[in-house]
Short mmCIF file of C-alpha atoms in Angstrom, two decimals:
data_model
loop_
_atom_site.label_atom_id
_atom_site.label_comp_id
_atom_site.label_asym_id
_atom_site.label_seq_id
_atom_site.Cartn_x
_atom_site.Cartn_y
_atom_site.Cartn_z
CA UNK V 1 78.63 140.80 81.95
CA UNK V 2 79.79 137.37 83.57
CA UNK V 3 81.24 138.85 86.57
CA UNK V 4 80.87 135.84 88.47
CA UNK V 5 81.90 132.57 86.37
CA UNK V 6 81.33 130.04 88.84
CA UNK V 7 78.18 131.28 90.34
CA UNK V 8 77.07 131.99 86.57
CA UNK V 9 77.50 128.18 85.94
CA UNK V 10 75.99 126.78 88.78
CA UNK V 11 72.82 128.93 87.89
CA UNK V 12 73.14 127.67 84.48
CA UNK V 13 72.87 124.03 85.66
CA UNK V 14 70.45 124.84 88.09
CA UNK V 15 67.81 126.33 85.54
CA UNK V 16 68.75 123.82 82.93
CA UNK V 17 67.59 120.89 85.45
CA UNK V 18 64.77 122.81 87.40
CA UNK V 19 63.21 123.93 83.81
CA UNK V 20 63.65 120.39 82.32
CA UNK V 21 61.48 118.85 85.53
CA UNK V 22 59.08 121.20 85.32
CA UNK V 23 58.45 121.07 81.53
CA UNK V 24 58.06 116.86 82.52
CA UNK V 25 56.24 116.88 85.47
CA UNK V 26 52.97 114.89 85.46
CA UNK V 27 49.82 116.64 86.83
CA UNK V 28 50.57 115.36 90.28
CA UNK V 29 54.08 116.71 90.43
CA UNK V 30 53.98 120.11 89.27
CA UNK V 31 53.29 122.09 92.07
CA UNK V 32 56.35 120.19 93.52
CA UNK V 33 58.66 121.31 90.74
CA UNK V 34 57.47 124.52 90.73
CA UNK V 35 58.15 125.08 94.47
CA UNK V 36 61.77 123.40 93.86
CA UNK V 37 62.99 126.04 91.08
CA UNK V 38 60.76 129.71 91.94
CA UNK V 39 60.39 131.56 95.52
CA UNK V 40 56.69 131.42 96.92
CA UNK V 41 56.46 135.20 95.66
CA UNK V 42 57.87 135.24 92.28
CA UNK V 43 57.40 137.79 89.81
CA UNK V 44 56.51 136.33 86.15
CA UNK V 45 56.15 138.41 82.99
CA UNK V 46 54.94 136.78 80.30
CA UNK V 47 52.91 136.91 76.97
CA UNK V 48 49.78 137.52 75.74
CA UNK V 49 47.02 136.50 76.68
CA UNK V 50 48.61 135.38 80.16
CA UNK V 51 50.64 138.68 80.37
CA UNK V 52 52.04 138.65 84.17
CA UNK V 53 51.83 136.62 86.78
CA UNK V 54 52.57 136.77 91.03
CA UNK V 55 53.18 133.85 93.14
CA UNK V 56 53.24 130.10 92.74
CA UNK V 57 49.52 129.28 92.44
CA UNK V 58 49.18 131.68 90.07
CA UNK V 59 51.65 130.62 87.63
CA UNK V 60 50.85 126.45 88.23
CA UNK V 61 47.30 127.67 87.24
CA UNK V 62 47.54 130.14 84.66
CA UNK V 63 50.11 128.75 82.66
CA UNK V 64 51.71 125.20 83.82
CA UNK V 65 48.96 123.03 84.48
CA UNK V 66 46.79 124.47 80.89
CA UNK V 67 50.24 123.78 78.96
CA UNK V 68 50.57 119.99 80.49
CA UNK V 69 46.77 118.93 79.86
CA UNK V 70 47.52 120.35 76.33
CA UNK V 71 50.63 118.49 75.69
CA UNK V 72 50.82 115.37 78.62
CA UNK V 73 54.04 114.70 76.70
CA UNK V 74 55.75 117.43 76.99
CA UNK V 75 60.00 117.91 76.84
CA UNK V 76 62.10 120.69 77.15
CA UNK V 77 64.85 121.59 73.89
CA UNK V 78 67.10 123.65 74.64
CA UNK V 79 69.29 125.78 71.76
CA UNK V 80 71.40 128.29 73.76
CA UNK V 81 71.53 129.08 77.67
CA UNK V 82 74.09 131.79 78.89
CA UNK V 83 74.09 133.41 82.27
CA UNK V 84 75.36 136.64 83.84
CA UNK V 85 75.29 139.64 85.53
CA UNK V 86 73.46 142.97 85.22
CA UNK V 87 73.11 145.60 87.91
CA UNK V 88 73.79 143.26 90.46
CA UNK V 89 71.48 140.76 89.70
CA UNK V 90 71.67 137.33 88.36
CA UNK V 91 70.61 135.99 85.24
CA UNK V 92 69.93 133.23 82.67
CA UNK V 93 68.88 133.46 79.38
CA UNK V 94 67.44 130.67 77.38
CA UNK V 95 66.20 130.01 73.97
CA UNK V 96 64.65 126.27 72.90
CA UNK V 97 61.57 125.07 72.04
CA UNK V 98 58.98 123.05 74.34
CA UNK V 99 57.73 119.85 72.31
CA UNK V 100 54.80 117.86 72.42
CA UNK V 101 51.83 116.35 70.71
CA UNK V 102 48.54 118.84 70.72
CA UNK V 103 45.90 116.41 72.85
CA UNK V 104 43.69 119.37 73.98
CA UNK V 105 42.70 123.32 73.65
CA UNK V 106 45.40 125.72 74.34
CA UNK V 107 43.96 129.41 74.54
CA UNK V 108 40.90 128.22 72.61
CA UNK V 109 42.73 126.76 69.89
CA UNK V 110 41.41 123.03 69.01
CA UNK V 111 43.77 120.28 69.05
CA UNK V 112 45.50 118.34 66.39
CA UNK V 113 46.51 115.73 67.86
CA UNK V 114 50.35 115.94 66.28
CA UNK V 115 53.43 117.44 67.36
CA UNK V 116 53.77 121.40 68.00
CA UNK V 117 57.59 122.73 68.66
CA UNK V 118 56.30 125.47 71.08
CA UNK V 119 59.17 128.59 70.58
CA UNK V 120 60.32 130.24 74.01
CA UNK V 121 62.59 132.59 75.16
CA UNK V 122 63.30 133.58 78.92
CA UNK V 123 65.40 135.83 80.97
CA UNK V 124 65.34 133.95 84.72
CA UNK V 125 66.67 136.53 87.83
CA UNK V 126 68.16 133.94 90.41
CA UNK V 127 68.58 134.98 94.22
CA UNK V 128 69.45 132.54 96.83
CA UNK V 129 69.92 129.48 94.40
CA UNK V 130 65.80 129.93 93.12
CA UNK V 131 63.99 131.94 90.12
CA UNK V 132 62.94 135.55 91.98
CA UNK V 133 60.99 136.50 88.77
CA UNK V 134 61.14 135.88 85.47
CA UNK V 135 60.66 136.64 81.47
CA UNK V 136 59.26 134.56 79.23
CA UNK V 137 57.67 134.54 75.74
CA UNK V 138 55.98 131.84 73.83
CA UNK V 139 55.86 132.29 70.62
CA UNK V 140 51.49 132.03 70.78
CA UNK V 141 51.75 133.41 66.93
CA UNK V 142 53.84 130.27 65.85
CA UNK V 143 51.89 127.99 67.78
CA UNK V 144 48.50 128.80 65.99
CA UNK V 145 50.87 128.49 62.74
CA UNK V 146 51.33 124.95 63.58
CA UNK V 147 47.73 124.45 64.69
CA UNK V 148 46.71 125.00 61.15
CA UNK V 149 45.78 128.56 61.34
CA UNK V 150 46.77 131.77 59.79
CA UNK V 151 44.22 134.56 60.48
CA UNK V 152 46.91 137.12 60.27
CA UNK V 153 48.79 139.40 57.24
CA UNK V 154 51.42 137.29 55.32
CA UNK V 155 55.08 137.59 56.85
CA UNK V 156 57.56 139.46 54.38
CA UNK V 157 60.18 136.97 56.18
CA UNK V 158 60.58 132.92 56.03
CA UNK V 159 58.16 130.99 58.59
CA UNK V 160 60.57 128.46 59.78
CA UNK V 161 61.53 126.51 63.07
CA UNK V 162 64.44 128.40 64.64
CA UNK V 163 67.71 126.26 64.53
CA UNK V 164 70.21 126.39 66.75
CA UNK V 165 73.71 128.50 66.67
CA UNK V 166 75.70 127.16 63.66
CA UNK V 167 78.70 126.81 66.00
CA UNK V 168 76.73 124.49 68.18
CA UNK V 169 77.90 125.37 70.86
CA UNK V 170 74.95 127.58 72.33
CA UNK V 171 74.12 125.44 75.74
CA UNK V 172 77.34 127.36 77.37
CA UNK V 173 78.10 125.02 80.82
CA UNK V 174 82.18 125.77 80.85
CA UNK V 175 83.27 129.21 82.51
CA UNK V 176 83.61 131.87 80.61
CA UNK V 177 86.61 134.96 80.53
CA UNK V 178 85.15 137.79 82.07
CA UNK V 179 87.19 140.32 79.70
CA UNK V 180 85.58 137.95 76.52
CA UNK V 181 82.24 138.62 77.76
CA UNK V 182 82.21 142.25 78.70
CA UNK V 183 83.59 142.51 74.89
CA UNK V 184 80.79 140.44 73.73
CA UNK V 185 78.08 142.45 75.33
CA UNK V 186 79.82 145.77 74.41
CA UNK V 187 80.09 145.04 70.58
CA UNK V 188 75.98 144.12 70.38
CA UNK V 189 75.02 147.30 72.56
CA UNK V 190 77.36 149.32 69.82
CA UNK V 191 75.46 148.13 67.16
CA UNK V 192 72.33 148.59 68.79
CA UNK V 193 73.18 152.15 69.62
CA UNK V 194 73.91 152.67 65.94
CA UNK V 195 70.09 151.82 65.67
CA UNK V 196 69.05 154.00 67.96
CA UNK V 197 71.01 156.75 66.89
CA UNK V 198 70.61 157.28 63.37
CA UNK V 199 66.89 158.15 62.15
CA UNK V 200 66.98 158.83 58.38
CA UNK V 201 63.37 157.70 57.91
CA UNK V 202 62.69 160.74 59.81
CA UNK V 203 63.66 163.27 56.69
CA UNK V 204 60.77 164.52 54.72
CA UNK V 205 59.97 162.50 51.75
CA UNK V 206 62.32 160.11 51.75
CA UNK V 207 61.80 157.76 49.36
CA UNK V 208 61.65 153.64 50.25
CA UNK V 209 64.38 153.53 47.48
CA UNK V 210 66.30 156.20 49.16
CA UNK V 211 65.71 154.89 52.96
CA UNK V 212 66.65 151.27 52.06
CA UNK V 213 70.06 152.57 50.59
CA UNK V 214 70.57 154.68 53.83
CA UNK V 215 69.89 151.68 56.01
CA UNK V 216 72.13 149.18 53.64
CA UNK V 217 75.00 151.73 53.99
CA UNK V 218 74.07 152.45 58.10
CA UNK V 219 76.79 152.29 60.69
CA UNK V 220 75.27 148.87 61.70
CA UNK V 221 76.89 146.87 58.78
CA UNK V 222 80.54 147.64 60.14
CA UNK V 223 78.88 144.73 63.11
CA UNK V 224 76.90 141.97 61.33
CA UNK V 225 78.74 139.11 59.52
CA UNK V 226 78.32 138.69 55.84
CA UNK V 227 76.29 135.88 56.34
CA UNK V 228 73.81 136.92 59.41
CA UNK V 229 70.71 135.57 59.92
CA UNK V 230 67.90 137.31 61.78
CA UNK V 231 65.51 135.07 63.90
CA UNK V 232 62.34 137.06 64.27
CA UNK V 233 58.63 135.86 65.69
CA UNK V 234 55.98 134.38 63.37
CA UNK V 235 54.55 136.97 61.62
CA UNK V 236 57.83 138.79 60.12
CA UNK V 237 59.89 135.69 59.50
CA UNK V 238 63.73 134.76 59.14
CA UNK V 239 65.59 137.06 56.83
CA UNK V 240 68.97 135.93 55.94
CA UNK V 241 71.72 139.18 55.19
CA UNK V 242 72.09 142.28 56.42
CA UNK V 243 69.43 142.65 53.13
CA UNK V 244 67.39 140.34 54.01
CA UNK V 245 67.24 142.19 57.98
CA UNK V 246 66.32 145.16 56.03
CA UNK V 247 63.81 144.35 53.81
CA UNK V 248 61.72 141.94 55.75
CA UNK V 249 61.56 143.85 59.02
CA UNK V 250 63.82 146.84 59.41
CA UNK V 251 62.65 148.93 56.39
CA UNK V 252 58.96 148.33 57.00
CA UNK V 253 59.47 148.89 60.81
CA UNK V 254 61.07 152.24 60.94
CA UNK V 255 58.53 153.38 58.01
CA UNK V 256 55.48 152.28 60.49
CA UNK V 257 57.51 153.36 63.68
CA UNK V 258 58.76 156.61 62.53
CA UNK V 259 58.11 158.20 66.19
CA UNK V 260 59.65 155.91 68.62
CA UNK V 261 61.37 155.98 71.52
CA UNK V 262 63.88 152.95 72.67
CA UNK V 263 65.63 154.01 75.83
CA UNK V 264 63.35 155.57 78.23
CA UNK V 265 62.39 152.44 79.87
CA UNK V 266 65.31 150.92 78.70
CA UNK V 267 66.88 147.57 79.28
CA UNK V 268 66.19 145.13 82.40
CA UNK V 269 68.94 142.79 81.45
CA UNK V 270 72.18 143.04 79.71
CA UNK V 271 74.51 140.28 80.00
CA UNK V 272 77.92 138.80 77.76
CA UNK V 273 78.55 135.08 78.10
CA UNK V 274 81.67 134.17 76.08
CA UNK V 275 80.82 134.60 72.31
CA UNK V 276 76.98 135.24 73.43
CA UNK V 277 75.46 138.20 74.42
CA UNK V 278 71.58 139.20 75.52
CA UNK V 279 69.77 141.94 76.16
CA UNK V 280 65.98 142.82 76.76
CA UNK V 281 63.45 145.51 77.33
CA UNK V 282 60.36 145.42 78.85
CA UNK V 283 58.96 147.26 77.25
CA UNK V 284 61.81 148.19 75.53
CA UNK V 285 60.04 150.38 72.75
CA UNK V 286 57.65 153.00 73.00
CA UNK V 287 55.98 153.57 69.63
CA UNK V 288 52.99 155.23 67.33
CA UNK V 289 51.38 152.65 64.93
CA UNK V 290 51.95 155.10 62.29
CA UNK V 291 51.11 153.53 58.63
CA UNK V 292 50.46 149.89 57.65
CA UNK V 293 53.79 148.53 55.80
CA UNK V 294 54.92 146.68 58.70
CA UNK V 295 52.31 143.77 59.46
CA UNK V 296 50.54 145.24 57.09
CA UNK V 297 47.61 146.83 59.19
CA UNK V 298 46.60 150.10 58.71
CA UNK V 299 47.40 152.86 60.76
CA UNK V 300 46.08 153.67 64.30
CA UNK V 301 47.56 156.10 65.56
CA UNK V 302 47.66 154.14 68.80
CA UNK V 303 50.77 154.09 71.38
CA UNK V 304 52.65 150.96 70.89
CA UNK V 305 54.66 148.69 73.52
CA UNK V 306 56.85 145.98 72.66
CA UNK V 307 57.87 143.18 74.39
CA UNK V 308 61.70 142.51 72.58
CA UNK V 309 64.63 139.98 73.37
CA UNK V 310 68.07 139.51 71.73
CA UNK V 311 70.29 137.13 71.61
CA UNK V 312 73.19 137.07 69.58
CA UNK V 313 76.07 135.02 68.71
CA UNK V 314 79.26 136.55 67.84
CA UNK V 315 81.52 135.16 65.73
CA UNK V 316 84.68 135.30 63.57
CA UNK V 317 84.67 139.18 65.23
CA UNK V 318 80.75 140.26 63.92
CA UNK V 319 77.48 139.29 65.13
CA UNK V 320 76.50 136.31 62.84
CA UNK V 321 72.64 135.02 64.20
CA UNK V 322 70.36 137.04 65.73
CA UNK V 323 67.29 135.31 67.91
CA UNK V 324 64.65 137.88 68.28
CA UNK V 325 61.62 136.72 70.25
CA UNK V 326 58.84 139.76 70.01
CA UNK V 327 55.40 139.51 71.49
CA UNK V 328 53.41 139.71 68.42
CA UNK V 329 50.14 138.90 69.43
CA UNK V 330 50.66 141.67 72.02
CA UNK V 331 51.75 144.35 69.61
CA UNK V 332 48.77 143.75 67.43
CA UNK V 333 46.01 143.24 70.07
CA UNK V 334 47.03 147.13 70.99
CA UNK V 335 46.93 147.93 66.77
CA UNK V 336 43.17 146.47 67.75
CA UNK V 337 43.44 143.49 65.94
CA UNK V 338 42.41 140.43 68.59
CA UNK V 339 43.80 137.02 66.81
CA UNK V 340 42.60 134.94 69.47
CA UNK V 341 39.43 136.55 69.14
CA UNK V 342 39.25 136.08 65.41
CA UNK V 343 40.48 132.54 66.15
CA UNK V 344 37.63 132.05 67.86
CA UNK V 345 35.16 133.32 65.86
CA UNK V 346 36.42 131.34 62.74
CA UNK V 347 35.93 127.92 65.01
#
């Protein structure tokens, strides 16, 4: 929760500026930037292929200075940024889009030379006014979308840039009520308990009919607005309705994902922000790739890790947008399918 408004706001600011310089720095200035917003030691867990990162150097050369010879003119967008507390650390969450024109290779992939809206979603832990480690996922899926490629299964959802909240209001720099955001926070972890909880994909031969009645009627509706909207990561796709939620991801995920476990790890950050809430796992499911209907892949029997966020809006009393950044590429390099690789090959 925001147990601290001030201090959340002042991180806020902090991460908003500090993000924003390094996102803009020119070749010359971006170990500078990166020494002004992250301690000499920080911890960064990231996406595939990069996956995670230790100290300055590492991150300047793995992922900063690659991203800024692939798009000199970068910027930073930002959608929503809320801050808080969780287990008495400090955090802010972010979700926006880097922008810039495709000049040269990025993983492999051969330039375009026009404009890529790069998705990304992080979780930043601040201690002593500087980044101690952080989350982040580009959406590397999307990316290779834009680049012209689709070497993957088709998405049962909508491929689409992610807006914004329809509020507007999702860049949250006044202080929030405490009591607000504790409620916030509480009402998405009920709902997601609701998910966790109830299993009727589980019962023996339970029809797809049957299942997506059980999930239209599950506790979970009493919590999402009439008209939700789901975010997810290229490769499932926007679905708009709690219908929509089920049939382009939810049905096909619990039907592939019948033996999964979501709270053994469990979360790493849980924080309320006036009528936003977060959470995230890392990994935050524990899975067996059990048949092919979500993604589309046939079964591998293989044990799964996910790399999830949510962020949620809440509004007029339900959860009305959901922004779920997954690490697709991730998930289906361990289902043994390599879409770099296959990038590559089709080059």
């Amino acid at each position: 929760m925001n147990t601290n408004p001030k201090q959340t706001l002042k991180n806020k600011i902090m991460i908003i500026e500090r993000m924003k310089n390094i996102a803009e720095s020119s070749p010359t200035e971006i170990n500078k930037s990166l020494l002004n917003a992250y301690h000499s030691d920080v911890e960064w867990r990231g996406f595939y292929p990069l996956e995670d990162l230790k100290g300055l150097k590492a991150l300047e050369v793995k992922l900063w200075r690659p991203l800024l010879q692939a798009f000199p003119d970068l910027e930073r967008r930002n959608n929503i940024v809320i801050g808080g507390d969780f287990n008495n650390k400090s955090f802010v969450g972010t979700v926006g889009h880097l922008t810039g024109t495709f000049k040269q290779p990025w993983f492999d992939i051969p330039a375009t030379n026009k404009t890529v809206h790069l998705r990304t979603c992080e979780f930043h832990q601040i201690k002593n006014e500087k980044i101690i480690q952080s989350h982040m996922l580009i959406d590397v899926m999307d990316f290779i979308r834009q680049a012209g490629f689709w070497p993957i299964n088709k998405s049962l959802g909508i491929e689409e840039m992610w807006p914004g909240p329809i509020t507007g209001d999702g860049i949250v720099l006044e202080e929030q009520d405490p009591e607000v955001s504790q409620k916030t926070l509480e009402q998405a972890l009920d709902m997601q308990k609701t998910l966790g909880d109830y299993k009727p994909e589980t019962t023996a031969n339970i029809t797809d009919e049957q299942l997506r009645k059980e999930l239209l009627n599950h506790p979970q509706k009493e919590y999402w607005h009439p008209k939700m909207m789901w975010y997810g990561p290229c490769g499932i796709g926007t679905g708009r309705g709690l219908s929509g939620f089920v049939d382009h991801h939810q049905l096909p995920f619990r039907k592939t994902f019948r033996d999964r476990d979501y709270w053994t790890i469990g979360h790493y950050v849980e924080i309320g922000d006036g009528k936003y809430s977060a959470t995230s796992g890392w990994h935050s499911i524990v899975s067996k790739h059990g048949s092919k209907e979500w993604l589309g892949y046939n079964p591998t029997g293989n044990s799964i890790t996910m790399k999830v966020m949510d962020f949620y809006l809440h509004d007029e009393g339900l959860i009305r947008e959901n922004w779920v950044p997954i690490d697709i590429l991730h998930i289906l390099k361990q289902m043994d399918v390599d879409v770099i690789q296959m990038i590559r090959e089709k080059k």
